[in-house]
PDB file of C-alpha atoms in Angstrom:
ATOM      1  CA  UNK H   1      21.871   2.894  -0.236  1.00 57.00           C
ATOM      2  CA  UNK H   2      19.751   0.502  -2.299  1.00 67.00           C
ATOM      3  CA  UNK H   3      16.779   0.310   0.049  1.00 92.00           C
ATOM      4  CA  UNK H   4      14.208  -2.074  -1.312  1.00 96.00           C
ATOM      5  CA  UNK H   5      14.464  -3.495  -4.811  1.00 96.00           C
ATOM      6  CA  UNK H   6      12.259  -5.747  -6.892  1.00 97.00           C
ATOM      7  CA  UNK H   7      13.053  -7.857  -9.935  1.00 97.00           C
ATOM      8  CA  UNK H   8      12.127  -8.188 -12.632  1.00 97.00           C
ATOM      9  CA  UNK H   9      10.426  -4.841 -13.174  1.00 97.00           C
ATOM     10  CA  UNK H  10       8.369  -6.195 -16.046  1.00 97.00           C
ATOM     11  CA  UNK H  11       7.385  -9.775 -16.841  1.00 97.00           C
ATOM     12  CA  UNK H  12       5.234 -11.391 -19.498  1.00 98.00           C
ATOM     13  CA  UNK H  13       4.347 -15.033 -19.025  1.00 97.00           C
ATOM     14  CA  UNK H  14       1.792 -17.542 -20.168  1.00 97.00           C
ATOM     15  CA  UNK H  15      -1.064 -19.179 -18.330  1.00 97.00           C
ATOM     16  CA  UNK H  16       0.100 -22.225 -16.342  1.00 97.00           C
ATOM     17  CA  UNK H  17       3.752 -21.190 -16.054  1.00 97.00           C
ATOM     18  CA  UNK H  18       5.518 -20.730 -12.753  1.00 97.00           C
ATOM     19  CA  UNK H  19       6.790 -17.216 -12.069  1.00 97.00           C
ATOM     20  CA  UNK H  20       8.914 -15.934  -9.199  1.00 98.00           C
ATOM     21  CA  UNK H  21       9.098 -12.275  -8.245  1.00 98.00           C
ATOM     22  CA  UNK H  22      12.062 -11.232  -6.184  1.00 98.00           C
ATOM     23  CA  UNK H  23      12.249  -8.666  -3.387  1.00 98.00           C
ATOM     24  CA  UNK H  24      15.409  -7.616  -1.576  1.00 97.00           C
ATOM     25  CA  UNK H  25      15.853  -5.019   1.200  1.00 96.00           C
ATOM     26  CA  UNK H  26      19.077  -3.672   2.678  1.00 95.00           C
ATOM     27  CA  UNK H  27      17.704  -2.261   5.942  1.00 90.00           C
ATOM     28  CA  UNK H  28      17.453  -5.545   7.881  1.00 89.00           C
ATOM     29  CA  UNK H  29      13.766  -4.822   8.466  1.00 91.00           C
ATOM     30  CA  UNK H  30      12.055  -7.697  10.219  1.00 91.00           C
ATOM     31  CA  UNK H  31       8.691  -7.322   8.467  1.00 92.00           C
ATOM     32  CA  UNK H  32       8.158  -7.814   4.740  1.00 95.00           C
ATOM     33  CA  UNK H  33       4.958  -7.737   2.691  1.00 96.00           C
ATOM     34  CA  UNK H  34       3.646  -8.521  -0.766  1.00 98.00           C
ATOM     35  CA  UNK H  35       0.743  -6.548  -2.200  1.00 97.00           C
ATOM     36  CA  UNK H  36      -0.968  -6.541  -5.554  1.00 97.00           C
ATOM     37  CA  UNK H  37      -2.372  -3.374  -7.056  1.00 96.00           C
ATOM     38  CA  UNK H  38      -5.407  -3.468  -9.317  1.00 92.00           C
ATOM     39  CA  UNK H  39      -7.515  -0.574 -10.551  1.00 82.00           C
ATOM     40  CA  UNK H  40     -10.318   0.166  -8.122  1.00 76.00           C
ATOM     41  CA  UNK H  41      -9.023  -2.233  -5.470  1.00 82.00           C
ATOM     42  CA  UNK H  42      -6.110  -0.235  -4.183  1.00 88.00           C
ATOM     43  CA  UNK H  43      -3.427  -2.503  -2.776  1.00 94.00           C
ATOM     44  CA  UNK H  44      -4.360  -5.859  -1.348  1.00 95.00           C
ATOM     45  CA  UNK H  45      -2.096  -7.858   0.933  1.00 95.00           C
ATOM     46  CA  UNK H  46      -1.074 -11.259  -0.434  1.00 97.00           C
ATOM     47  CA  UNK H  47       1.390 -12.524   2.176  1.00 97.00           C
ATOM     48  CA  UNK H  48       3.537 -11.071   4.895  1.00 95.00           C
ATOM     49  CA  UNK H  49       6.442 -12.156   7.048  1.00 95.00           C
ATOM     50  CA  UNK H  50       7.328 -11.069  10.558  1.00 91.00           C
ATOM     51  CA  UNK H  51      10.831 -12.560  10.416  1.00 91.00           C
ATOM     52  CA  UNK H  52      12.898 -15.148   8.608  1.00 90.00           C
ATOM     53  CA  UNK H  53      11.040 -18.477   8.405  1.00 91.00           C
ATOM     54  CA  UNK H  54       7.781 -16.837   9.627  1.00 93.00           C
ATOM     55  CA  UNK H  55       5.152 -16.145   6.996  1.00 95.00           C
ATOM     56  CA  UNK H  56       1.391 -15.724   7.042  1.00 94.00           C
ATOM     57  CA  UNK H  57      -1.487 -15.234   4.627  1.00 95.00           C
ATOM     58  CA  UNK H  58      -2.968 -11.848   3.831  1.00 94.00           C
ATOM     59  CA  UNK H  59      -6.256 -10.981   2.155  1.00 92.00           C
ATOM     60  CA  UNK H  60      -5.688 -12.645  -1.241  1.00 95.00           C
ATOM     61  CA  UNK H  61      -3.187 -15.546  -0.853  1.00 97.00           C
ATOM     62  CA  UNK H  62      -4.689 -18.130  -3.223  1.00 96.00           C
ATOM     63  CA  UNK H  63      -2.360 -19.104  -6.072  1.00 96.00           C
ATOM     64  CA  UNK H  64       0.713 -17.639  -4.421  1.00 98.00           C
ATOM     65  CA  UNK H  65       3.575 -19.099  -2.393  1.00 97.00           C
ATOM     66  CA  UNK H  66       6.210 -17.259  -0.360  1.00 97.00           C
ATOM     67  CA  UNK H  67       9.336 -18.175   1.509  1.00 95.00           C
ATOM     68  CA  UNK H  68      11.786 -16.232   3.638  1.00 96.00           C
ATOM     69  CA  UNK H  69      15.017 -18.069   4.384  1.00 94.00           C
ATOM     70  CA  UNK H  70      16.964 -14.819   4.807  1.00 94.00           C
ATOM     71  CA  UNK H  71      15.851 -11.592   6.460  1.00 94.00           C
ATOM     72  CA  UNK H  72      16.643  -9.517   3.358  1.00 95.00           C
ATOM     73  CA  UNK H  73      14.830 -11.597   0.752  1.00 97.00           C
ATOM     74  CA  UNK H  74      11.144 -12.348   0.311  1.00 98.00           C
ATOM     75  CA  UNK H  75      10.356 -14.038  -3.032  1.00 98.00           C
ATOM     76  CA  UNK H  76       6.774 -14.444  -4.256  1.00 98.00           C
ATOM     77  CA  UNK H  77       5.982 -17.422  -6.514  1.00 98.00           C
ATOM     78  CA  UNK H  78       2.965 -17.890  -8.702  1.00 97.00           C
ATOM     79  CA  UNK H  79       2.890 -21.668  -8.992  1.00 95.00           C
ATOM     80  CA  UNK H  80       0.622 -21.798 -12.065  1.00 97.00           C
ATOM     81  CA  UNK H  81      -0.052 -18.314 -13.389  1.00 97.00           C
ATOM     82  CA  UNK H  82      -3.598 -17.332 -14.355  1.00 97.00           C
ATOM     83  CA  UNK H  83      -4.831 -14.291 -16.259  1.00 97.00           C
ATOM     84  CA  UNK H  84      -6.454 -12.976 -13.086  1.00 96.00           C
ATOM     85  CA  UNK H  85      -2.978 -12.645 -11.616  1.00 97.00           C
ATOM     86  CA  UNK H  86      -2.105  -9.960 -14.167  1.00 97.00           C
ATOM     87  CA  UNK H  87      -1.335  -7.041 -11.898  1.00 97.00           C
ATOM     88  CA  UNK H  88       1.325  -4.768 -10.434  1.00 97.00           C
ATOM     89  CA  UNK H  89       3.045  -6.390  -7.479  1.00 98.00           C
ATOM     90  CA  UNK H  90       4.640  -4.366  -4.707  1.00 98.00           C
ATOM     91  CA  UNK H  91       6.965  -5.553  -2.007  1.00 97.00           C
ATOM     92  CA  UNK H  92       7.290  -3.556   1.208  1.00 96.00           C
ATOM     93  CA  UNK H  93       9.277  -3.738   4.430  1.00 94.00           C
ATOM     94  CA  UNK H  94       9.125  -2.213   7.877  1.00 91.00           C
ATOM     95  CA  UNK H  95      10.696  -2.355  11.297  1.00 85.00           C
ATOM     96  CA  UNK H  96       8.955  -4.476  13.879  1.00 76.00           C
ATOM     97  CA  UNK H  97       5.805  -2.634  14.974  1.00 68.00           C
ATOM     98  CA  UNK H  98       6.404  -3.402  18.651  1.00 65.00           C
ATOM     99  CA  UNK H  99       5.109  -0.401  20.591  1.00 59.00           C
ATOM    100  CA  UNK H 100       3.412   1.197  17.622  1.00 64.00           C
ATOM    101  CA  UNK H 101       2.962   1.152  13.886  1.00 69.00           C
ATOM    102  CA  UNK H 102       6.019   1.408  11.718  1.00 77.00           C
ATOM    103  CA  UNK H 103       6.196   2.964   8.270  1.00 87.00           C
ATOM    104  CA  UNK H 104       6.114   0.517   5.406  1.00 91.00           C
ATOM    105  CA  UNK H 105       8.619   1.244   2.663  1.00 93.00           C
ATOM    106  CA  UNK H 106       7.608   0.085  -0.793  1.00 96.00           C
ATOM    107  CA  UNK H 107       9.677  -1.142  -3.702  1.00 97.00           C
ATOM    108  CA  UNK H 108       9.213   0.147  -7.259  1.00 96.00           C
ATOM    109  CA  UNK H 109       6.886  -2.671  -8.250  1.00 97.00           C
ATOM    110  CA  UNK H 110       6.822  -5.507 -10.796  1.00 98.00           C
ATOM    111  CA  UNK H 111       4.337  -5.266 -13.637  1.00 97.00           C
ATOM    112  CA  UNK H 112       3.191  -8.794 -14.525  1.00 98.00           C
ATOM    113  CA  UNK H 113       1.156  -9.715 -17.599  1.00 97.00           C
ATOM    114  CA  UNK H 114      -0.213 -13.244 -17.884  1.00 97.00           C
ATOM    115  CA  UNK H 115      -1.294 -14.174 -21.422  1.00 96.00           C
TER     116      UNK H 115
ATOM    117  CA  UNK I   1     -15.784  -6.976   1.297  1.00 55.00           C
ATOM    118  CA  UNK I   2     -13.891  -3.729   1.232  1.00 64.00           C
ATOM    119  CA  UNK I   3     -13.176  -2.624   4.762  1.00 89.00           C
ATOM    120  CA  UNK I   4     -11.900   0.820   3.780  1.00 94.00           C
ATOM    121  CA  UNK I   5     -13.902   2.746   1.199  1.00 95.00           C
ATOM    122  CA  UNK I   6     -12.340   5.762  -0.509  1.00 96.00           C
ATOM    123  CA  UNK I   7     -13.891   8.533  -2.536  1.00 95.00           C
ATOM    124  CA  UNK I   8     -13.766  10.067  -5.054  1.00 96.00           C
ATOM    125  CA  UNK I   9     -11.931   7.799  -7.476  1.00 95.00           C
ATOM    126  CA  UNK I  10     -10.499  10.843  -9.184  1.00 96.00           C
ATOM    127  CA  UNK I  11     -10.549  14.602  -8.888  1.00 97.00           C
ATOM    128  CA  UNK I  12      -9.264  17.608 -10.772  1.00 97.00           C
ATOM    129  CA  UNK I  13      -8.337  20.772  -8.914  1.00 97.00           C
ATOM    130  CA  UNK I  14      -6.874  24.071  -9.999  1.00 97.00           C
ATOM    131  CA  UNK I  15      -3.455  25.138  -8.725  1.00 97.00           C
ATOM    132  CA  UNK I  16      -3.898  26.800  -5.356  1.00 97.00           C
ATOM    133  CA  UNK I  17      -7.190  25.000  -4.648  1.00 97.00           C
ATOM    134  CA  UNK I  18      -8.053  22.478  -1.961  1.00 97.00           C
ATOM    135  CA  UNK I  19      -8.141  18.734  -2.663  1.00 96.00           C
ATOM    136  CA  UNK I  20     -10.310  16.661  -0.336  1.00 97.00           C
ATOM    137  CA  UNK I  21     -10.298  12.868  -0.247  1.00 98.00           C
ATOM    138  CA  UNK I  22     -12.594  10.894   2.053  1.00 98.00           C
ATOM    139  CA  UNK I  23     -12.348   7.437   3.539  1.00 97.00           C
ATOM    140  CA  UNK I  24     -14.744   5.397   5.647  1.00 97.00           C
ATOM    141  CA  UNK I  25     -13.942   2.249   7.550  1.00 96.00           C
ATOM    142  CA  UNK I  26     -15.993  -0.522   9.077  1.00 93.00           C
ATOM    143  CA  UNK I  27     -13.756  -2.252  11.586  1.00 92.00           C
ATOM    144  CA  UNK I  28     -13.778  -0.297  14.858  1.00 92.00           C
ATOM    145  CA  UNK I  29     -10.608  -2.172  15.918  1.00 91.00           C
ATOM    146  CA  UNK I  30      -8.533  -0.129  13.427  1.00 92.00           C
ATOM    147  CA  UNK I  31      -6.235   2.164  15.368  1.00 89.00           C
ATOM    148  CA  UNK I  32      -3.773   3.548  12.835  1.00 91.00           C
ATOM    149  CA  UNK I  33      -4.704   5.463   9.706  1.00 94.00           C
ATOM    150  CA  UNK I  34      -1.954   6.401   7.232  1.00 94.00           C
ATOM    151  CA  UNK I  35      -2.156   8.053   3.851  1.00 97.00           C
ATOM    152  CA  UNK I  36       0.166   7.012   1.046  1.00 97.00           C
ATOM    153  CA  UNK I  37       1.122   8.978  -2.052  1.00 97.00           C
ATOM    154  CA  UNK I  38       2.037   7.224  -5.278  1.00 97.00           C
ATOM    155  CA  UNK I  39       3.518   8.758  -8.417  1.00 96.00           C
ATOM    156  CA  UNK I  40       3.269   6.958 -11.780  1.00 93.00           C
ATOM    157  CA  UNK I  41       5.712   4.092 -12.039  1.00 92.00           C
ATOM    158  CA  UNK I  42       6.706   4.296  -8.386  1.00 94.00           C
ATOM    159  CA  UNK I  43       5.782   2.520  -5.233  1.00 95.00           C
ATOM    160  CA  UNK I  44       3.568   4.211  -2.609  1.00 96.00           C
ATOM    161  CA  UNK I  45       5.247   6.346   0.043  1.00 96.00           C
ATOM    162  CA  UNK I  46       3.917   7.362   3.439  1.00 95.00           C
ATOM    163  CA  UNK I  47       2.590  10.905   3.397  1.00 96.00           C
ATOM    164  CA  UNK I  48       0.986  11.422   6.803  1.00 95.00           C
ATOM    165  CA  UNK I  49      -0.700   9.251   9.453  1.00 93.00           C
ATOM    166  CA  UNK I  50      -3.039   9.644  12.415  1.00 93.00           C
ATOM    167  CA  UNK I  51      -4.196   7.665  15.416  1.00 90.00           C
ATOM    168  CA  UNK I  52      -7.802   7.890  16.716  1.00 88.00           C
ATOM    169  CA  UNK I  53      -6.865   9.710  19.880  1.00 89.00           C
ATOM    170  CA  UNK I  54      -6.590  12.979  17.919  1.00 91.00           C
ATOM    171  CA  UNK I  55      -9.101  14.595  15.558  1.00 93.00           C
ATOM    172  CA  UNK I  56      -6.670  16.393  13.291  1.00 95.00           C
ATOM    173  CA  UNK I  57      -3.058  16.236  12.248  1.00 95.00           C
ATOM    174  CA  UNK I  58      -1.304  18.710   9.993  1.00 96.00           C
ATOM    175  CA  UNK I  59       2.007  18.452   8.179  1.00 95.00           C
ATOM    176  CA  UNK I  60       2.740  21.330   5.899  1.00 96.00           C
ATOM    177  CA  UNK I  61      -0.044  21.589   3.328  1.00 97.00           C
ATOM    178  CA  UNK I  62      -1.447  18.184   4.193  1.00 97.00           C
ATOM    179  CA  UNK I  63      -4.054  17.694   6.948  1.00 97.00           C
ATOM    180  CA  UNK I  64      -5.846  14.569   8.147  1.00 96.00           C
ATOM    181  CA  UNK I  65      -9.247  15.035   9.803  1.00 95.00           C
ATOM    182  CA  UNK I  66     -10.529  12.099  11.818  1.00 95.00           C
ATOM    183  CA  UNK I  67     -14.097  11.457  13.019  1.00 94.00           C
ATOM    184  CA  UNK I  68     -14.134   8.379  15.210  1.00 93.00           C
ATOM    185  CA  UNK I  69     -17.894   8.297  15.831  1.00 93.00           C
ATOM    186  CA  UNK I  70     -18.605   8.446  12.099  1.00 95.00           C
ATOM    187  CA  UNK I  71     -15.761   6.044  11.298  1.00 95.00           C
ATOM    188  CA  UNK I  72     -14.482   8.454   8.665  1.00 96.00           C
ATOM    189  CA  UNK I  73     -11.216  10.264   7.951  1.00 97.00           C
ATOM    190  CA  UNK I  74     -10.156  12.588   5.224  1.00 97.00           C
ATOM    191  CA  UNK I  75      -7.094  14.111   3.611  1.00 98.00           C
ATOM    192  CA  UNK I  76      -7.033  17.825   2.773  1.00 98.00           C
ATOM    193  CA  UNK I  77      -4.338  19.161   0.462  1.00 97.00           C
ATOM    194  CA  UNK I  78      -4.204  22.931   0.827  1.00 97.00           C
ATOM    195  CA  UNK I  79      -2.813  25.211  -1.864  1.00 97.00           C
ATOM    196  CA  UNK I  80      -2.618  22.274  -4.264  1.00 96.00           C
ATOM    197  CA  UNK I  81       0.394  22.293  -6.613  1.00 97.00           C
ATOM    198  CA  UNK I  82       0.989  20.488  -9.947  1.00 96.00           C
ATOM    199  CA  UNK I  83       3.639  18.423  -8.138  1.00 96.00           C
ATOM    200  CA  UNK I  84       0.861  17.030  -5.928  1.00 97.00           C
ATOM    201  CA  UNK I  85      -0.632  15.246  -8.968  1.00 97.00           C
ATOM    202  CA  UNK I  86      -0.511  11.604  -7.885  1.00 97.00           C
ATOM    203  CA  UNK I  87      -2.670   8.752  -6.621  1.00 97.00           C
ATOM    204  CA  UNK I  88      -3.479   8.881  -2.917  1.00 97.00           C
ATOM    205  CA  UNK I  89      -4.409   5.859  -0.836  1.00 96.00           C
ATOM    206  CA  UNK I  90      -5.906   5.844   2.631  1.00 96.00           C
ATOM    207  CA  UNK I  91      -5.221   2.801   4.785  1.00 95.00           C
ATOM    208  CA  UNK I  92      -5.981   1.365   8.174  1.00 94.00           C
ATOM    209  CA  UNK I  93      -4.440  -1.204  10.465  1.00 91.00           C
ATOM    210  CA  UNK I  94      -4.676  -2.745  13.920  1.00 88.00           C
ATOM    211  CA  UNK I  95      -1.554  -2.214  16.006  1.00 80.00           C
ATOM    212  CA  UNK I  96      -1.938  -5.442  17.961  1.00 79.00           C
ATOM    213  CA  UNK I  97      -2.260  -7.431  14.701  1.00 78.00           C
ATOM    214  CA  UNK I  98       1.161  -6.462  13.390  1.00 74.00           C
ATOM    215  CA  UNK I  99       1.745  -4.011  10.609  1.00 79.00           C
ATOM    216  CA  UNK I 100      -0.807  -5.230   8.055  1.00 88.00           C
ATOM    217  CA  UNK I 101      -2.414  -2.406   6.111  1.00 92.00           C
ATOM    218  CA  UNK I 102      -5.894  -2.457   4.574  1.00 93.00           C
ATOM    219  CA  UNK I 103      -6.001   0.050   1.729  1.00 94.00           C
ATOM    220  CA  UNK I 104      -8.778   2.066   0.176  1.00 94.00           C
ATOM    221  CA  UNK I 105      -9.251   1.955  -3.600  1.00 93.00           C
ATOM    222  CA  UNK I 106      -7.227   5.087  -4.300  1.00 95.00           C
ATOM    223  CA  UNK I 107      -7.895   8.599  -5.615  1.00 96.00           C
ATOM    224  CA  UNK I 108      -6.149   9.971  -8.677  1.00 96.00           C
ATOM    225  CA  UNK I 109      -5.551  13.679  -8.164  1.00 97.00           C
ATOM    226  CA  UNK I 110      -4.713  16.024 -11.061  1.00 97.00           C
ATOM    227  CA  UNK I 111      -3.716  19.561 -10.248  1.00 97.00           C
ATOM    228  CA  UNK I 112      -4.067  21.867 -13.234  1.00 96.00           C
ATOM    229  CA  UNK I 113      -1.630  24.800 -13.511  1.00 91.00           C
TER     230      UNK I 113
END
């Protein structure tokens, strides 16, 4: 029962490089989310997806790209990493909220350092 | 613009004491208010949630109090234990807008034995 996994768990990269963070869930949840966590800001939504091939921007989408070709995967790409993107990134998933809110289940996070 | 404001940023409580964390929101369209608990090195996990049609919800030692007119809600941790030491996040969402959560800034709770 893997649940929701993220890889890599830690990543160091340089300014200007492209970085892809992976997220995989085994529950067949329709909704998936990417958040970044920064001290004092809590978690801020970057992008979310309601189903395969359906994605939409969250609160802080600039500098990020997502795709969702399969229900179980939701990769997040930083096209040209900047130091301000140094953060802890969390992926989450949930059932469709039709009829009410559904619990979001979070992965263990990816700690990204951009030098 | 932070739509959900959380206080305090940190608190220290003795074992057996009460921990109280407060949140205030601006958007009156919010209709779901969960609290998440996060241990170091882990992802957040749902602790307890409330909808605005009730003023209080209790699950074990954890209680949410909700004041719709004041646009405030709070988490009370009764009989705090060292194992409750974690970061707590309040959040809010709009049911009709999908499952997108807006989080508060977090409160780091330390329970001293």
